[in-house]
Amino acid sequence: MRVLPRTRPVPASVAAPPRRQFNWTPYLFILPYLIFFVAFRFGPSIAGLGIAFTNWSAIGTPEWIGWRNFEVFGRDPRFQAALENTIVFTAITVPLLIVLGLAFATFLDQKRRGRDIGRVAVFVPYVVMSTVVGVLWTWLLDKDFGLVNVYLGREIPWLVSQDVALYGIILATVWWNVGYNMVLFLAGLQDIPAELYEAARIDGANAWSQFTRVTLPLLAPTTFLVLLLTIINSFQVFDLVFVMTAGGPGTSTLTLVQYVYTVGFQTRNFGYASAVAVVLFIILIGLALIQTRLYRRGYSGVEA
Amino acid sequence: MSFSDIRQRYLQPLIWYFLLAVLVILMMAPIGWMISTSLKPETEIVTTEINWIPQTFTLENFELALDRYPIGRWMLNSVIVSVAATVITVFLDALAGYAFARMTFAGRNILFFIIVSMLFIPIQITVIPLFLVFSQLDLTDTYWALILPVGANVTGVFLMRQFFLGIPGELEDAARVDGATALRIWWSVVIPLARPALTAVAIITFLTTWNSFFWPLVATRTDEVRTLPVGMAQFLSLRPGMAQNTQALGLSMAGAVLAALPPIIVFIFLQRNFIEGISQTGLKG
């Protein structure tokens, strides 16, 4: 009965080269990278997801324990503190970095003398390595001799009080990273055609409505990218915490990544640390999906 | 002269320069203070009186910092690791990015999708197995442990592919007609065209490796291998309120200056490449 397939004519394009040799060349081009990728990124990542379901630690043989690591979260106050601090940190840092990054970019996009000095000044902190930023800000925020308190004329116990320690780290983070966002926004601003501003001006739009009616809508793709990157980086905050407070005082600045480090590399409880990292992974994926969906909806709304 | 003329000619520039000055001063103050403090003797440091210019200049903080900490060694390690990692990465990414952009082969799209999707897996998931692998191979606390994983970065491949998608195909076609092999075309036709992309990938890779902290912190144990960011974290033992050493502030500011100045100077010279590289990728690591 099954005669049809055999008699069906082969499409010409497939039939043309009768016995072409398999082309290995593309695979030779990607092979060197692929070896590194599989050995040092893909493999370990998949293994990491697996280890989260084991009780692997420095002692004893690892066993598969299913979701038990994740069940422990419910009665682990340190994990809960880390999760909460990370969310608070992100909720405060991200809006600051976006608004200030955009404000500085818009300000320094004007064709006026001295703007390059401004751009360099805003970006330079980003070039300084995280641990140096940490050491520097630890001193700037010193209760007695720190520059910040001396100028404020107050004695705020920035990094030594549970109530404000996280804000000290936020302050340092904003100073350190705002230039990076500014550069991304500056690149986005270059792509907006000057004619649009021209047209808006002829229509009698003032600077503010030019900003809200022309700049903001046309900058939406850039803002989307910057927002995503800033959120991803904020959720992974570690370096400044490690240097400035090591998670303390108490658990007031303990973040998820700091907790992964402590559990994984100090306590050497690899399974539980991986489970904490998986939580971070789920949060990041979730946020990326939500954001992409919102963005698409907003975008099609504009076009419709 | 009408009021709007006055506003245009005098008032606007005045506001511009005022805001610009405020911005520059606020952003640069911490760095200025760091340099100023590093040059002060200890009696001038531990005071609530603000002197931006030291009354007496001294280099004793730098001498002490260099004497107590192997800063030179950390810096050398950072240079070796960053340069090696950058060279390897640029080579791997230029090869793979070209194939993903200009060649058709079975599994291309799915492979590329898998590679890019790794951007969403935080490195903390990756680092634990990576550490266990390098421990098994007895390669922790070596340059290898710091260099090799950089070669697996995703951003560079992504960038190179983007770039190669945009170049015209005529030159390659001409070379192909002349009977050149794929590798030859890549090396003598494509690579010379790719200078801007190669520079961007090189700068990004160098900067990320130079500043990388989490993995080097985990993977190193001794000063022979430790990179500058990890070494600098040792200054945390001088945290105010923890160390009772009155010289701590000048000392750690001297260390900070030594670590911070080289990249700042390089940045000011390479400013344009730098900013282009970053705005092209919009991604770290």
Coordinates of C-alpha atoms in Angstrom, one line a residue:
Chain A
M1 CA 0.0 0.0 0.0
R2 CA 2.8 2.5 0.8
V3 CA 3.9 3.2 -2.7
L4 CA 3.4 6.9 -2.8
P5 CA 6.5 8.1 -1.1
R6 CA 8.8 6.2 -3.5
T7 CA 7.2 7.5 -6.6
R8 CA 7.0 11.1 -5.4
P9 CA 9.4 13.3 -7.4
V10 CA 12.3 14.7 -5.5
P11 CA 12.5 18.5 -5.4
A12 CA 15.0 19.8 -7.9
S13 CA 17.1 21.8 -5.5
V14 CA 17.7 18.7 -3.4
A15 CA 18.4 16.5 -6.4
A16 CA 20.8 18.8 -8.0
P17 CA 24.1 17.8 -6.3
P18 CA 23.9 14.0 -6.6
R19 CA 26.5 12.9 -4.0
R20 CA 27.8 16.1 -2.4
Q21 CA 30.4 15.4 0.3
F22 CA 29.4 16.4 3.8
N23 CA 30.8 19.8 4.6
W24 CA 32.9 19.7 7.7
T25 CA 34.3 23.2 7.5
P26 CA 31.7 25.1 9.6
Y27 CA 32.1 22.5 12.4
L28 CA 35.9 23.0 12.4
F29 CA 35.3 26.8 12.8
I30 CA 33.1 26.4 15.8
L31 CA 34.8 23.4 17.4
P32 CA 37.5 25.3 19.4
Y33 CA 35.0 27.6 21.0
L34 CA 32.5 24.7 21.5
I35 CA 35.1 22.8 23.5
F36 CA 35.6 25.7 25.9
F37 CA 31.9 26.4 26.0
V38 CA 30.9 22.8 26.9
A39 CA 33.8 22.3 29.3
F40 CA 33.6 25.6 31.2
R41 CA 30.1 27.0 30.8
F42 CA 27.4 24.6 29.5
G43 CA 28.6 21.5 31.3
P44 CA 29.1 23.1 34.7
S45 CA 25.8 25.0 34.4
I46 CA 23.8 21.8 33.8
A47 CA 25.8 20.1 36.6
G48 CA 25.0 23.0 38.9
L49 CA 21.3 22.6 38.3
G50 CA 21.7 18.9 39.2
I51 CA 23.9 19.5 42.3
A52 CA 21.0 21.6 43.7
F53 CA 19.1 18.3 44.2
T54 CA 21.9 16.6 46.1
N55 CA 23.3 16.9 49.6
W56 CA 26.9 17.2 48.2
S57 CA 29.3 18.6 50.8
A58 CA 32.9 18.4 51.7
I59 CA 32.2 15.3 53.8
G60 CA 30.4 12.1 52.8
T61 CA 29.2 10.8 49.4
P62 CA 26.6 12.9 47.6
E63 CA 23.0 11.6 47.5
W64 CA 20.1 12.6 45.4
I65 CA 17.6 14.2 47.8
G66 CA 15.1 15.7 45.4
W67 CA 13.5 18.9 46.5
R68 CA 14.7 18.7 50.1
N69 CA 17.2 21.6 49.8
F70 CA 14.3 23.8 48.6
E71 CA 12.1 22.7 51.4
V72 CA 14.8 23.9 53.9
F73 CA 14.4 27.5 52.6
G74 CA 11.1 27.8 54.5
R75 CA 12.9 27.4 57.9
D76 CA 16.2 29.1 57.1
P77 CA 16.1 32.7 58.3
R78 CA 19.5 33.5 56.7
F79 CA 18.1 32.5 53.3
Q80 CA 15.0 34.6 53.8
A81 CA 17.1 37.6 54.9
A82 CA 19.3 37.2 51.8
L83 CA 16.3 37.0 49.5
E84 CA 14.6 40.0 51.1
N85 CA 17.8 42.1 51.1
T86 CA 18.5 41.3 47.5
I87 CA 14.9 42.3 46.5
V88 CA 15.1 45.6 48.5
F89 CA 18.6 46.3 47.1
T90 CA 17.3 45.8 43.5
A91 CA 14.0 47.7 44.1
I92 CA 16.0 50.8 45.2
T93 CA 19.1 50.6 43.0
V94 CA 17.5 49.9 39.7
P95 CA 15.2 53.0 39.5
L96 CA 18.1 55.2 40.7
L97 CA 20.5 53.8 38.1
I98 CA 17.9 54.1 35.3
V99 CA 16.7 57.6 36.1
L100 CA 20.1 59.0 36.8
G101 CA 21.7 57.2 33.8
L102 CA 19.1 58.6 31.5
A103 CA 19.2 62.1 33.1
F104 CA 23.0 62.3 32.8
A105 CA 22.9 61.0 29.2
T106 CA 20.3 63.5 28.1
F107 CA 22.2 66.3 29.9
L108 CA 25.5 65.3 28.3
D109 CA 24.0 64.7 24.9
Q110 CA 23.7 68.5 24.3
K111 CA 26.2 69.9 21.9
R112 CA 27.9 72.2 24.4
R113 CA 31.5 72.9 25.4
G114 CA 32.9 70.6 28.1
R115 CA 30.5 67.7 27.7
D116 CA 33.3 65.2 27.1
I117 CA 34.7 66.1 30.5
G118 CA 31.3 65.4 32.0
R119 CA 31.0 62.1 30.2
V120 CA 34.5 61.0 31.4
A121 CA 33.8 62.1 35.0
V122 CA 30.5 60.1 35.1
F123 CA 32.1 57.0 33.5
V124 CA 35.4 56.9 35.3
P125 CA 34.1 55.2 38.5
Y126 CA 32.9 52.2 36.4
V127 CA 36.5 51.6 35.3
V128 CA 37.6 51.2 38.9
M129 CA 37.6 47.6 40.1
S130 CA 34.8 46.6 42.5
T131 CA 37.1 45.8 45.4
V132 CA 38.8 49.2 45.2
V133 CA 35.4 50.8 45.1
G134 CA 34.5 48.8 48.2
V135 CA 37.6 49.8 50.1
L136 CA 37.2 53.4 49.1
W137 CA 33.6 53.7 50.1
T138 CA 34.1 51.9 53.3
W139 CA 36.2 54.9 54.3
L140 CA 34.1 57.5 52.7
L141 CA 31.2 56.2 54.8
D142 CA 33.2 56.0 58.0
K143 CA 31.1 57.3 60.9
D144 CA 33.7 59.7 62.3
F145 CA 36.2 60.6 59.5
G146 CA 34.2 59.7 56.4
L147 CA 33.8 62.5 53.8
V148 CA 30.1 61.8 53.5
N149 CA 29.3 62.3 57.2
V150 CA 31.7 65.3 57.5
Y151 CA 29.9 67.1 54.7
L152 CA 26.4 66.1 55.9
G153 CA 27.4 67.3 59.4
R154 CA 25.9 64.1 60.8
E155 CA 27.2 60.9 62.4
I156 CA 25.3 58.3 60.5
P157 CA 26.7 54.8 61.3
W158 CA 26.6 53.9 57.6
L159 CA 28.1 50.4 57.5
V160 CA 27.9 49.5 61.2
S161 CA 24.2 49.8 61.9
Q162 CA 21.7 47.2 60.8
D163 CA 19.2 49.9 59.7
V164 CA 21.4 51.7 57.2
A165 CA 24.1 49.4 56.1
L166 CA 22.3 48.3 53.0
Y167 CA 21.9 52.0 52.0
G168 CA 25.6 52.6 52.2
I169 CA 26.1 49.8 49.7
I170 CA 23.4 51.2 47.5
L171 CA 25.1 54.6 47.5
A172 CA 28.4 53.1 46.5
T173 CA 26.8 50.9 43.8
V174 CA 25.0 53.9 42.2
W175 CA 28.2 56.0 42.1
W176 CA 30.1 53.0 40.6
N177 CA 27.6 51.9 37.9
V178 CA 25.7 55.0 36.8
G179 CA 28.2 55.8 34.1
Y180 CA 27.7 52.4 32.4
N181 CA 24.0 53.0 32.0
M182 CA 24.7 56.6 30.8
V183 CA 26.9 55.2 28.0
L184 CA 24.2 52.8 26.9
F185 CA 21.6 55.6 26.9
L186 CA 24.0 57.9 25.0
A187 CA 24.3 55.2 22.3
G188 CA 20.5 55.0 22.1
L189 CA 20.1 58.8 21.8
Q190 CA 22.5 58.8 18.8
D191 CA 20.0 56.7 16.9
I192 CA 17.1 59.2 17.3
P193 CA 17.0 61.3 14.0
A194 CA 17.5 65.0 14.6
E195 CA 14.6 65.8 12.2
L196 CA 12.1 64.6 14.8
Y197 CA 13.3 67.2 17.3
E198 CA 13.2 69.8 14.5
A199 CA 9.6 68.9 13.7
A200 CA 8.6 68.9 17.3
R201 CA 10.1 72.4 17.8
I202 CA 8.2 73.7 14.8
D203 CA 5.1 72.4 16.4
G204 CA 5.9 74.5 19.4
A205 CA 7.0 71.7 21.7
N206 CA 9.1 72.9 24.6
A207 CA 12.2 70.9 25.9
W208 CA 10.2 68.9 28.4
S209 CA 7.5 67.7 25.9
Q210 CA 10.2 67.0 23.3
F211 CA 11.7 64.7 26.0
T212 CA 8.5 63.0 26.8
R213 CA 7.0 62.8 23.3
V214 CA 10.1 62.2 21.2
T215 CA 13.0 61.0 23.3
L216 CA 11.3 58.6 25.7
P217 CA 9.2 56.6 23.2
L218 CA 12.0 56.3 20.7
L219 CA 14.4 55.3 23.4
A220 CA 12.1 52.5 24.6
P221 CA 14.2 49.6 23.0
T222 CA 17.3 51.0 24.7
T223 CA 15.5 51.5 28.0
F224 CA 14.3 47.9 27.9
L225 CA 17.8 46.6 27.4
V226 CA 19.3 48.8 30.1
L227 CA 16.5 47.9 32.5
L228 CA 17.0 44.1 31.9
L229 CA 20.8 44.4 32.4
T230 CA 20.5 46.5 35.5
I231 CA 18.1 44.2 37.1
I232 CA 20.2 41.1 36.3
N233 CA 23.3 42.8 37.7
S234 CA 21.5 44.1 40.8
F235 CA 20.2 40.6 41.7
Q236 CA 23.8 39.3 41.5
V237 CA 25.2 42.0 43.8
F238 CA 28.2 40.6 45.6
D239 CA 31.6 42.3 45.3
L240 CA 30.8 45.5 47.3
V241 CA 28.9 43.5 49.9
F242 CA 31.9 41.1 50.3
V243 CA 34.4 43.9 50.8
M244 CA 32.3 46.5 52.7
T245 CA 30.2 44.4 55.1
A246 CA 30.6 40.7 54.4
G247 CA 26.8 40.5 54.8
G248 CA 26.7 42.1 58.2
P249 CA 26.0 43.5 60.6
G250 CA 23.9 40.5 61.5
T251 CA 22.3 39.6 58.2
S252 CA 21.3 43.1 57.3
T253 CA 23.3 43.2 54.0
L254 CA 23.4 39.4 53.3
T255 CA 22.5 38.9 49.6
L256 CA 21.7 35.8 47.7
V257 CA 25.2 35.6 46.0
Q258 CA 26.9 36.4 49.3
Y259 CA 25.0 33.5 50.8
V260 CA 25.9 31.2 47.9
Y261 CA 29.6 32.1 48.6
T262 CA 29.3 31.6 52.3
V263 CA 27.5 28.3 52.1
G264 CA 29.3 26.9 49.1
F265 CA 32.9 27.9 49.7
Q266 CA 33.2 28.5 53.4
T267 CA 30.8 25.8 54.8
R268 CA 31.4 23.8 51.6
N269 CA 27.8 22.7 51.4
F270 CA 27.8 22.5 47.6
G271 CA 24.3 21.1 47.3
Y272 CA 22.5 23.7 49.3
A273 CA 24.6 26.6 47.8
S274 CA 23.6 25.4 44.3
A275 CA 19.9 25.4 45.4
V276 CA 20.3 29.0 46.5
A277 CA 21.8 29.8 43.1
V278 CA 18.9 28.0 41.4
V279 CA 16.5 30.3 43.2
L280 CA 18.4 33.3 41.7
F281 CA 18.2 31.7 38.3
I282 CA 14.5 31.2 38.5
I283 CA 14.0 34.8 39.6
L284 CA 16.1 36.1 36.7
I285 CA 14.3 34.0 34.1
G286 CA 11.0 35.0 35.5
L287 CA 11.8 38.7 35.3
A288 CA 13.2 38.4 31.8
L289 CA 10.0 36.6 30.6
I290 CA 7.6 39.1 32.3
Q291 CA 9.6 42.0 30.9
T292 CA 9.7 40.7 27.4
R293 CA 6.0 40.1 27.5
L294 CA 5.2 43.6 28.8
Y295 CA 7.6 45.1 26.3
R296 CA 6.0 43.4 23.4
R297 CA 2.5 44.4 24.5
G298 CA 3.6 48.0 24.9
Y299 CA 5.3 48.0 21.6
S300 CA 2.4 46.6 19.6
G301 CA 0.2 49.1 21.4
V302 CA 2.3 52.0 20.0
E303 CA 2.3 50.6 16.5
A304 CA -1.5 49.8 16.4
Chain B
M1 CA 18.4 92.6 22.7
S2 CA 15.2 90.8 23.7
F3 CA 14.8 88.7 26.8
S4 CA 14.9 85.4 24.8
D5 CA 18.2 86.5 23.3
I6 CA 19.7 87.1 26.7
R7 CA 18.4 83.8 27.9
Q8 CA 20.0 82.0 24.9
R9 CA 23.3 83.8 25.0
Y10 CA 24.0 84.1 28.7
L11 CA 21.6 82.3 31.0
Q12 CA 21.6 78.9 29.3
P13 CA 25.4 78.6 29.2
L14 CA 25.6 79.7 32.8
I15 CA 23.1 77.0 33.9
W16 CA 24.9 74.5 31.7
Y17 CA 28.3 75.2 33.2
F18 CA 26.9 75.2 36.8
L19 CA 25.2 71.9 36.4
L20 CA 28.2 70.4 34.6
A21 CA 30.5 71.5 37.4
V22 CA 28.2 70.1 40.1
L23 CA 28.1 66.7 38.3
V24 CA 31.8 66.5 37.7
I25 CA 32.7 67.5 41.3
L26 CA 30.2 65.0 42.8
M27 CA 31.4 62.1 40.6
M28 CA 35.1 62.8 40.9
A29 CA 35.1 63.7 44.6
P30 CA 35.6 60.2 45.9
I31 CA 38.6 59.6 43.6
G32 CA 40.0 63.0 44.4
W33 CA 39.7 62.3 48.1
M34 CA 41.3 58.9 47.6
I35 CA 44.4 60.4 45.9
S36 CA 44.6 63.3 48.4
T37 CA 44.4 61.0 51.5
S38 CA 47.0 58.6 50.1
L39 CA 49.5 61.5 50.0
K40 CA 48.8 62.7 53.6
P41 CA 50.8 61.7 56.8
E42 CA 48.6 60.0 59.4
T43 CA 48.2 63.0 61.6
E44 CA 46.4 64.8 58.8
I45 CA 44.1 61.9 58.1
V46 CA 42.4 61.1 61.3
T47 CA 40.6 64.4 61.6
T48 CA 37.2 65.8 60.8
E49 CA 38.8 68.8 59.2
I50 CA 38.6 68.7 55.4
N51 CA 41.8 69.5 53.6
W52 CA 41.6 68.6 49.9
I53 CA 45.3 69.5 49.4
P54 CA 47.6 67.8 51.9
Q55 CA 49.6 70.3 54.1
T56 CA 52.6 68.0 53.8
F57 CA 53.0 65.6 51.0
T58 CA 54.3 62.2 51.8
L59 CA 54.8 58.9 50.0
E60 CA 55.1 56.8 53.2
N61 CA 51.6 55.3 52.7
F62 CA 52.7 54.0 49.3
E63 CA 56.0 52.6 50.7
L64 CA 54.1 50.9 53.5
A65 CA 51.4 49.5 51.2
L66 CA 54.0 48.1 48.7
D67 CA 56.1 46.8 51.6
R68 CA 53.2 45.0 53.3
Y69 CA 51.3 43.7 50.3
P70 CA 52.6 42.1 47.1
I71 CA 50.7 44.6 45.0
G72 CA 53.2 44.3 42.2
R73 CA 52.7 40.6 42.1
W74 CA 48.9 40.8 42.1
M75 CA 49.1 43.3 39.2
L76 CA 51.5 41.1 37.2
N77 CA 49.1 38.2 37.7
S78 CA 46.2 40.3 36.6
V79 CA 48.1 41.4 33.5
I80 CA 49.1 37.8 32.6
V81 CA 45.7 36.4 33.1
S82 CA 43.8 39.2 31.3
V83 CA 46.1 39.3 28.3
A84 CA 46.1 35.5 27.8
A85 CA 42.3 35.3 28.3
T86 CA 41.8 38.1 25.8
V87 CA 44.0 36.6 23.1
I88 CA 42.3 33.2 23.4
T89 CA 38.8 34.7 23.6
V90 CA 39.2 36.9 20.5
F91 CA 40.6 34.0 18.5
L92 CA 37.8 31.6 19.5
D93 CA 35.0 34.1 19.1
A94 CA 36.2 35.4 15.7
L95 CA 36.3 31.8 14.4
A96 CA 32.9 30.7 15.8
G97 CA 31.1 34.0 15.2
Y98 CA 32.1 33.9 11.6
A99 CA 30.8 30.4 11.1
F100 CA 27.5 31.3 12.9
A101 CA 27.1 34.3 10.6
R102 CA 28.3 33.3 7.2
M103 CA 28.0 29.5 6.9
T104 CA 25.0 27.2 6.8
F105 CA 25.2 23.9 8.6
A106 CA 22.9 21.5 10.4
G107 CA 22.2 22.5 14.0
R108 CA 23.4 26.0 13.6
N109 CA 20.4 27.8 15.0
I110 CA 19.8 25.5 17.9
L111 CA 23.5 25.6 18.9
F112 CA 23.5 29.4 18.8
F113 CA 20.3 29.5 20.8
I114 CA 21.8 27.2 23.5
I115 CA 24.9 29.4 23.7
V116 CA 23.0 32.6 24.1
S117 CA 20.6 31.1 26.6
M118 CA 23.5 30.6 28.9
L119 CA 23.5 34.3 29.5
F120 CA 20.5 33.8 31.8
I121 CA 22.2 31.3 34.0
P122 CA 23.9 33.2 36.8
I123 CA 27.6 32.3 37.1
Q124 CA 27.1 31.2 40.7
I125 CA 25.4 28.1 39.4
T126 CA 28.3 27.4 37.1
V127 CA 31.0 28.2 39.6
I128 CA 30.5 25.4 42.1
P129 CA 30.9 22.5 39.5
L130 CA 33.6 24.5 37.8
F131 CA 35.5 24.6 41.1
L132 CA 34.9 20.9 41.6
V133 CA 36.3 20.2 38.1
F134 CA 39.4 22.2 38.6
S135 CA 39.9 20.6 42.0
Q136 CA 39.7 17.2 40.5
L137 CA 42.3 18.2 37.9
D138 CA 44.4 19.7 40.7
L139 CA 44.4 23.0 38.7
T140 CA 43.0 25.4 41.3
D141 CA 45.3 28.2 42.3
T142 CA 46.9 28.2 38.8
Y143 CA 46.7 30.6 35.9
W144 CA 44.9 28.0 33.9
A145 CA 42.0 28.1 36.3
L146 CA 41.7 31.8 35.8
I147 CA 42.3 31.9 32.0
L148 CA 40.5 28.9 30.5
P149 CA 36.9 29.7 31.7
V150 CA 37.0 33.1 30.1
G151 CA 37.3 31.4 26.7
A152 CA 33.7 30.1 27.2
N153 CA 32.2 33.6 27.4
V154 CA 29.0 34.2 25.3
T155 CA 29.1 37.9 24.7
G156 CA 32.1 37.8 22.3
V157 CA 30.6 35.1 20.0
F158 CA 27.3 37.1 20.0
L159 CA 29.1 40.3 19.1
M160 CA 31.3 38.8 16.4
R161 CA 28.3 37.1 14.8
Q162 CA 26.4 40.4 14.8
F163 CA 29.4 42.1 13.1
F164 CA 29.9 39.4 10.4
L165 CA 26.2 39.4 9.6
G166 CA 26.6 43.0 8.5
I167 CA 29.6 42.8 6.1
P168 CA 29.1 42.5 2.4
G169 CA 29.9 39.1 0.8
E170 CA 31.5 40.1 -2.4
L171 CA 35.1 40.0 -1.2
E172 CA 34.6 36.5 0.1
D173 CA 33.0 35.4 -3.1
A174 CA 35.9 36.7 -5.2
A175 CA 38.4 34.9 -3.0
R176 CA 36.3 31.7 -3.3
V177 CA 36.3 31.9 -7.1
D178 CA 40.1 32.2 -6.9
G179 CA 40.1 28.9 -5.1
A180 CA 41.0 30.0 -1.6
T181 CA 40.1 27.7 1.3
A182 CA 37.6 28.8 3.9
L183 CA 40.3 29.2 6.5
R184 CA 42.4 31.3 4.1
I185 CA 39.4 33.5 3.3
W186 CA 38.8 33.9 7.1
W187 CA 42.3 34.9 7.8
S188 CA 43.3 37.1 4.9
V189 CA 39.9 38.6 3.8
V190 CA 37.5 38.6 6.8
I191 CA 39.8 39.3 9.8
P192 CA 41.3 42.4 8.3
L193 CA 37.8 43.8 7.8
A194 CA 36.8 42.9 11.4
R195 CA 39.2 45.3 13.2
P196 CA 36.4 47.3 15.0
A197 CA 34.6 44.2 16.2
L198 CA 37.9 42.5 17.3
T199 CA 38.9 45.7 19.2
A200 CA 35.5 45.8 20.9
V201 CA 35.6 42.2 21.9
A202 CA 39.2 42.5 23.1
I203 CA 38.4 45.6 25.3
I204 CA 35.3 44.1 26.8
T205 CA 37.0 40.8 27.5
F206 CA 40.1 42.5 29.0
L207 CA 38.0 44.7 31.2
T208 CA 35.7 41.9 32.5
T209 CA 38.7 39.7 33.2
W210 CA 40.7 42.4 34.8
N211 CA 37.7 43.3 37.1
S212 CA 36.5 39.7 37.6
F213 CA 36.2 38.9 41.3
F214 CA 33.9 36.0 42.3
W215 CA 35.7 33.2 40.4
P216 CA 39.3 34.3 41.1
L217 CA 38.3 34.7 44.8
V218 CA 37.2 31.1 44.8
A219 CA 39.9 29.6 42.5
T220 CA 43.0 31.1 44.1
R221 CA 44.7 30.6 47.5
T222 CA 48.2 32.1 47.2
D223 CA 49.7 35.5 46.2
E224 CA 51.6 33.8 43.4
V225 CA 48.3 33.5 41.4
R226 CA 45.9 35.9 43.2
T227 CA 44.8 38.8 40.9
L228 CA 44.5 42.4 41.9
P229 CA 40.8 42.5 42.8
V230 CA 41.2 39.5 45.1
G231 CA 44.3 41.0 46.6
M232 CA 42.6 44.3 47.1
A233 CA 39.9 42.6 49.1
Q234 CA 42.6 41.9 51.7
F235 CA 42.5 45.6 52.5
L236 CA 39.1 44.8 54.1
S237 CA 41.0 43.6 57.1
L238 CA 41.7 47.3 57.6
R239 CA 38.0 48.1 57.9
P240 CA 37.3 51.0 60.2
G241 CA 36.2 50.0 63.6
M242 CA 37.7 46.6 63.1
A243 CA 41.4 47.3 62.8
Q244 CA 42.8 49.6 65.4
N245 CA 45.6 50.6 63.2
T246 CA 45.7 54.4 62.8
Q247 CA 47.6 54.1 59.6
A248 CA 45.0 52.0 58.0
L249 CA 43.2 54.7 56.1
G250 CA 46.3 56.2 54.4
L251 CA 47.5 52.7 53.7
S252 CA 44.4 51.4 52.1
M253 CA 43.9 54.6 50.1
A254 CA 47.5 54.2 48.7
G255 CA 46.7 50.6 47.7
A256 CA 43.4 51.8 46.1
V257 CA 45.3 54.5 44.1
L258 CA 47.8 51.9 42.9
A259 CA 45.1 49.6 41.7
A260 CA 42.7 52.3 40.3
L261 CA 45.0 54.6 38.5
P262 CA 46.3 52.4 35.6
P263 CA 42.9 51.5 34.3
I264 CA 41.7 55.2 34.7
I265 CA 44.7 56.4 32.7
V266 CA 44.3 53.7 30.0
F267 CA 40.6 54.6 29.8
I268 CA 41.2 58.3 29.3
F269 CA 43.6 57.5 26.4
L270 CA 41.3 54.9 24.8
Q271 CA 38.1 56.7 25.7
R272 CA 36.4 56.4 22.4
N273 CA 37.1 52.7 21.7
F274 CA 36.1 52.0 25.3
I275 CA 32.7 53.7 25.1
E276 CA 32.0 52.3 21.6
G277 CA 32.8 48.8 22.8
I278 CA 30.5 49.0 25.7
S279 CA 27.6 50.6 23.9
Q280 CA 27.9 48.0 21.1
T281 CA 27.5 45.1 23.5
G282 CA 25.6 46.4 26.3
L283 CA 26.7 43.3 28.1
K284 CA 29.2 42.3 30.6
G285 CA 31.0 39.0 30.7

